[in-house]
Amino acid sequence: MPKFGAVHPKATPVMLTTADEVEIWMNAPADEALKLQQPLLDRTLRIVARGAKEDPAPLT
């Protein structure tokens, strides 16, 4: 599970929402990939749970 945190004051998280965006982020020149650093459209990101995680870890 990825963890997010501050990297430096100017860091901008990138939420890739399509396969095309992933392809650009991973393979395009930096100037093109960095264009993906912009706010998501309203209602694109939803909080689906709050509080401590309650489901148990999978058995290994």
Short mmCIF file of N, CA and C in Angstrom, two decimals:
data_model
loop_
_atom_site.label_atom_id
_atom_site.label_comp_id
_atom_site.label_asym_id
_atom_site.label_seq_id
_atom_site.Cartn_x
_atom_site.Cartn_y
_atom_site.Cartn_z
N MET A 1 0.85 -1.18 0.00
CA MET A 1 0.00 0.00 0.00
C MET A 1 0.89 1.24 0.00
N PRO A 2 0.71 2.14 -0.97
CA PRO A 2 1.56 3.32 -1.00
C PRO A 2 1.26 4.25 0.16
N LYS A 3 2.30 4.93 0.61
CA LYS A 3 2.13 5.93 1.66
C LYS A 3 2.51 7.27 1.06
N PHE A 4 1.77 8.29 1.44
CA PHE A 4 2.02 9.62 0.91
C PHE A 4 2.52 10.51 2.03
N GLY A 5 3.44 11.36 1.74
CA GLY A 5 3.96 12.28 2.74
C GLY A 5 4.68 13.43 2.06
N ALA A 6 5.04 14.39 2.85
CA ALA A 6 5.73 15.56 2.32
C ALA A 6 7.13 15.17 1.84
N VAL A 7 7.48 15.60 0.67
CA VAL A 7 8.81 15.37 0.13
C VAL A 7 9.60 16.67 0.27
N HIS A 8 9.04 17.73 -0.21
CA HIS A 8 9.60 19.06 -0.04
C HIS A 8 8.47 20.06 -0.25
N PRO A 9 8.65 21.33 0.14
CA PRO A 9 7.54 22.29 0.11
C PRO A 9 6.88 22.47 -1.25
N LYS A 10 7.59 22.25 -2.33
CA LYS A 10 7.01 22.47 -3.65
C LYS A 10 6.49 21.18 -4.29
N ALA A 11 6.49 20.08 -3.56
CA ALA A 11 6.03 18.80 -4.11
C ALA A 11 4.53 18.87 -4.41
N THR A 12 4.15 18.32 -5.54
CA THR A 12 2.75 18.24 -5.93
C THR A 12 2.42 16.79 -6.22
N PRO A 13 1.48 16.20 -5.47
CA PRO A 13 1.13 14.81 -5.76
C PRO A 13 0.45 14.71 -7.12
N VAL A 14 0.58 13.58 -7.73
CA VAL A 14 -0.05 13.34 -9.03
C VAL A 14 -0.98 12.15 -8.88
N MET A 15 -2.24 12.33 -9.21
CA MET A 15 -3.21 11.25 -9.20
C MET A 15 -3.47 10.88 -10.66
N LEU A 16 -2.95 9.75 -11.07
CA LEU A 16 -3.11 9.29 -12.45
C LEU A 16 -4.40 8.49 -12.51
N THR A 17 -5.34 8.92 -13.35
CA THR A 17 -6.67 8.31 -13.37
C THR A 17 -6.99 7.53 -14.63
N THR A 18 -6.08 7.53 -15.59
CA THR A 18 -6.31 6.77 -16.82
C THR A 18 -5.02 6.05 -17.22
N ALA A 19 -5.16 5.04 -18.04
CA ALA A 19 -3.99 4.33 -18.56
C ALA A 19 -3.11 5.27 -19.38
N ASP A 20 -3.72 6.19 -20.11
CA ASP A 20 -2.95 7.16 -20.90
C ASP A 20 -2.09 8.04 -20.00
N GLU A 21 -2.65 8.47 -18.86
CA GLU A 21 -1.88 9.30 -17.93
C GLU A 21 -0.70 8.51 -17.35
N VAL A 22 -0.91 7.25 -17.03
CA VAL A 22 0.18 6.42 -16.51
C VAL A 22 1.27 6.31 -17.56
N GLU A 23 0.90 6.08 -18.80
CA GLU A 23 1.87 5.96 -19.89
C GLU A 23 2.68 7.25 -20.03
N ILE A 24 2.00 8.38 -20.00
CA ILE A 24 2.69 9.67 -20.11
C ILE A 24 3.64 9.85 -18.93
N TRP A 25 3.16 9.61 -17.70
CA TRP A 25 3.97 9.81 -16.50
C TRP A 25 5.22 8.94 -16.52
N MET A 26 5.09 7.72 -16.98
CA MET A 26 6.21 6.78 -16.94
C MET A 26 7.17 6.92 -18.12
N ASN A 27 6.68 7.39 -19.27
CA ASN A 27 7.51 7.31 -20.48
C ASN A 27 7.72 8.61 -21.25
N ALA A 28 6.94 9.62 -20.99
CA ALA A 28 7.07 10.86 -21.76
C ALA A 28 8.22 11.71 -21.22
N PRO A 29 8.69 12.66 -22.01
CA PRO A 29 9.69 13.60 -21.50
C PRO A 29 9.13 14.34 -20.27
N ALA A 30 10.02 14.74 -19.38
CA ALA A 30 9.61 15.35 -18.11
C ALA A 30 8.68 16.55 -18.31
N ASP A 31 8.96 17.41 -19.29
CA ASP A 31 8.12 18.59 -19.46
C ASP A 31 6.68 18.21 -19.80
N GLU A 32 6.49 17.12 -20.52
CA GLU A 32 5.13 16.66 -20.84
C GLU A 32 4.49 15.98 -19.63
N ALA A 33 5.25 15.13 -18.95
CA ALA A 33 4.71 14.42 -17.79
C ALA A 33 4.31 15.38 -16.68
N LEU A 34 5.09 16.42 -16.46
CA LEU A 34 4.80 17.36 -15.37
C LEU A 34 3.52 18.15 -15.60
N LYS A 35 3.01 18.17 -16.81
CA LYS A 35 1.72 18.82 -17.07
C LYS A 35 0.57 18.10 -16.36
N LEU A 36 0.81 16.85 -15.94
CA LEU A 36 -0.22 16.10 -15.22
C LEU A 36 -0.37 16.57 -13.78
N GLN A 37 0.55 17.39 -13.29
CA GLN A 37 0.48 17.92 -11.93
C GLN A 37 -0.51 19.07 -11.89
N GLN A 38 -1.76 18.72 -11.68
CA GLN A 38 -2.82 19.72 -11.58
C GLN A 38 -3.92 19.17 -10.69
N PRO A 39 -4.75 20.04 -10.13
CA PRO A 39 -5.82 19.55 -9.25
C PRO A 39 -6.78 18.64 -9.99
N LEU A 40 -7.31 17.66 -9.26
CA LEU A 40 -8.33 16.79 -9.84
C LEU A 40 -9.62 17.58 -10.02
N LEU A 41 -10.44 17.15 -10.93
CA LEU A 41 -11.76 17.76 -11.09
C LEU A 41 -12.58 17.52 -9.83
N ASP A 42 -13.50 18.42 -9.53
CA ASP A 42 -14.38 18.24 -8.37
C ASP A 42 -15.07 16.89 -8.44
N ARG A 43 -15.23 16.27 -7.30
CA ARG A 43 -15.92 14.99 -7.12
C ARG A 43 -15.19 13.80 -7.74
N THR A 44 -13.93 13.98 -8.13
CA THR A 44 -13.16 12.86 -8.69
C THR A 44 -12.62 11.97 -7.59
N LEU A 45 -12.18 12.56 -6.49
CA LEU A 45 -11.59 11.82 -5.38
C LEU A 45 -12.60 11.78 -4.25
N ARG A 46 -12.88 10.57 -3.75
CA ARG A 46 -13.85 10.42 -2.66
C ARG A 46 -13.20 9.76 -1.46
N ILE A 47 -13.57 10.20 -0.27
CA ILE A 47 -13.16 9.54 0.96
C ILE A 47 -14.16 8.41 1.19
N VAL A 48 -13.67 7.19 1.28
CA VAL A 48 -14.58 6.05 1.44
C VAL A 48 -14.54 5.46 2.84
N ALA A 49 -13.59 5.89 3.66
CA ALA A 49 -13.52 5.41 5.04
C ALA A 49 -12.77 6.44 5.87
N ARG A 50 -13.10 6.47 7.14
CA ARG A 50 -12.41 7.36 8.07
C ARG A 50 -12.04 6.54 9.30
N GLY A 51 -11.05 7.00 10.02
CA GLY A 51 -10.66 6.32 11.25
C GLY A 51 -9.67 5.20 10.99
N ALA A 52 -9.45 4.43 12.04
CA ALA A 52 -8.49 3.33 11.97
C ALA A 52 -8.99 2.21 11.07
N LYS A 53 -8.07 1.56 10.39
CA LYS A 53 -8.40 0.42 9.55
C LYS A 53 -8.91 -0.70 10.44
N GLU A 54 -10.01 -1.32 10.06
CA GLU A 54 -10.62 -2.34 10.90
C GLU A 54 -10.53 -3.74 10.34
N ASP A 55 -10.22 -3.89 9.06
CA ASP A 55 -10.17 -5.24 8.50
C ASP A 55 -8.83 -5.90 8.87
N PRO A 56 -8.86 -7.19 9.17
CA PRO A 56 -7.63 -7.86 9.60
C PRO A 56 -6.67 -8.06 8.43
N ALA A 57 -5.40 -8.20 8.77
CA ALA A 57 -4.39 -8.49 7.75
C ALA A 57 -4.65 -9.87 7.17
N PRO A 58 -4.33 -10.09 5.89
CA PRO A 58 -4.54 -11.41 5.30
C PRO A 58 -3.63 -12.46 5.94
N LEU A 59 -4.10 -13.68 5.97
CA LEU A 59 -3.29 -14.78 6.49
C LEU A 59 -2.23 -15.14 5.47
N THR A 60 -1.03 -15.41 5.94
CA THR A 60 0.04 -15.78 4.99
C THR A 60 0.51 -17.19 5.24
#
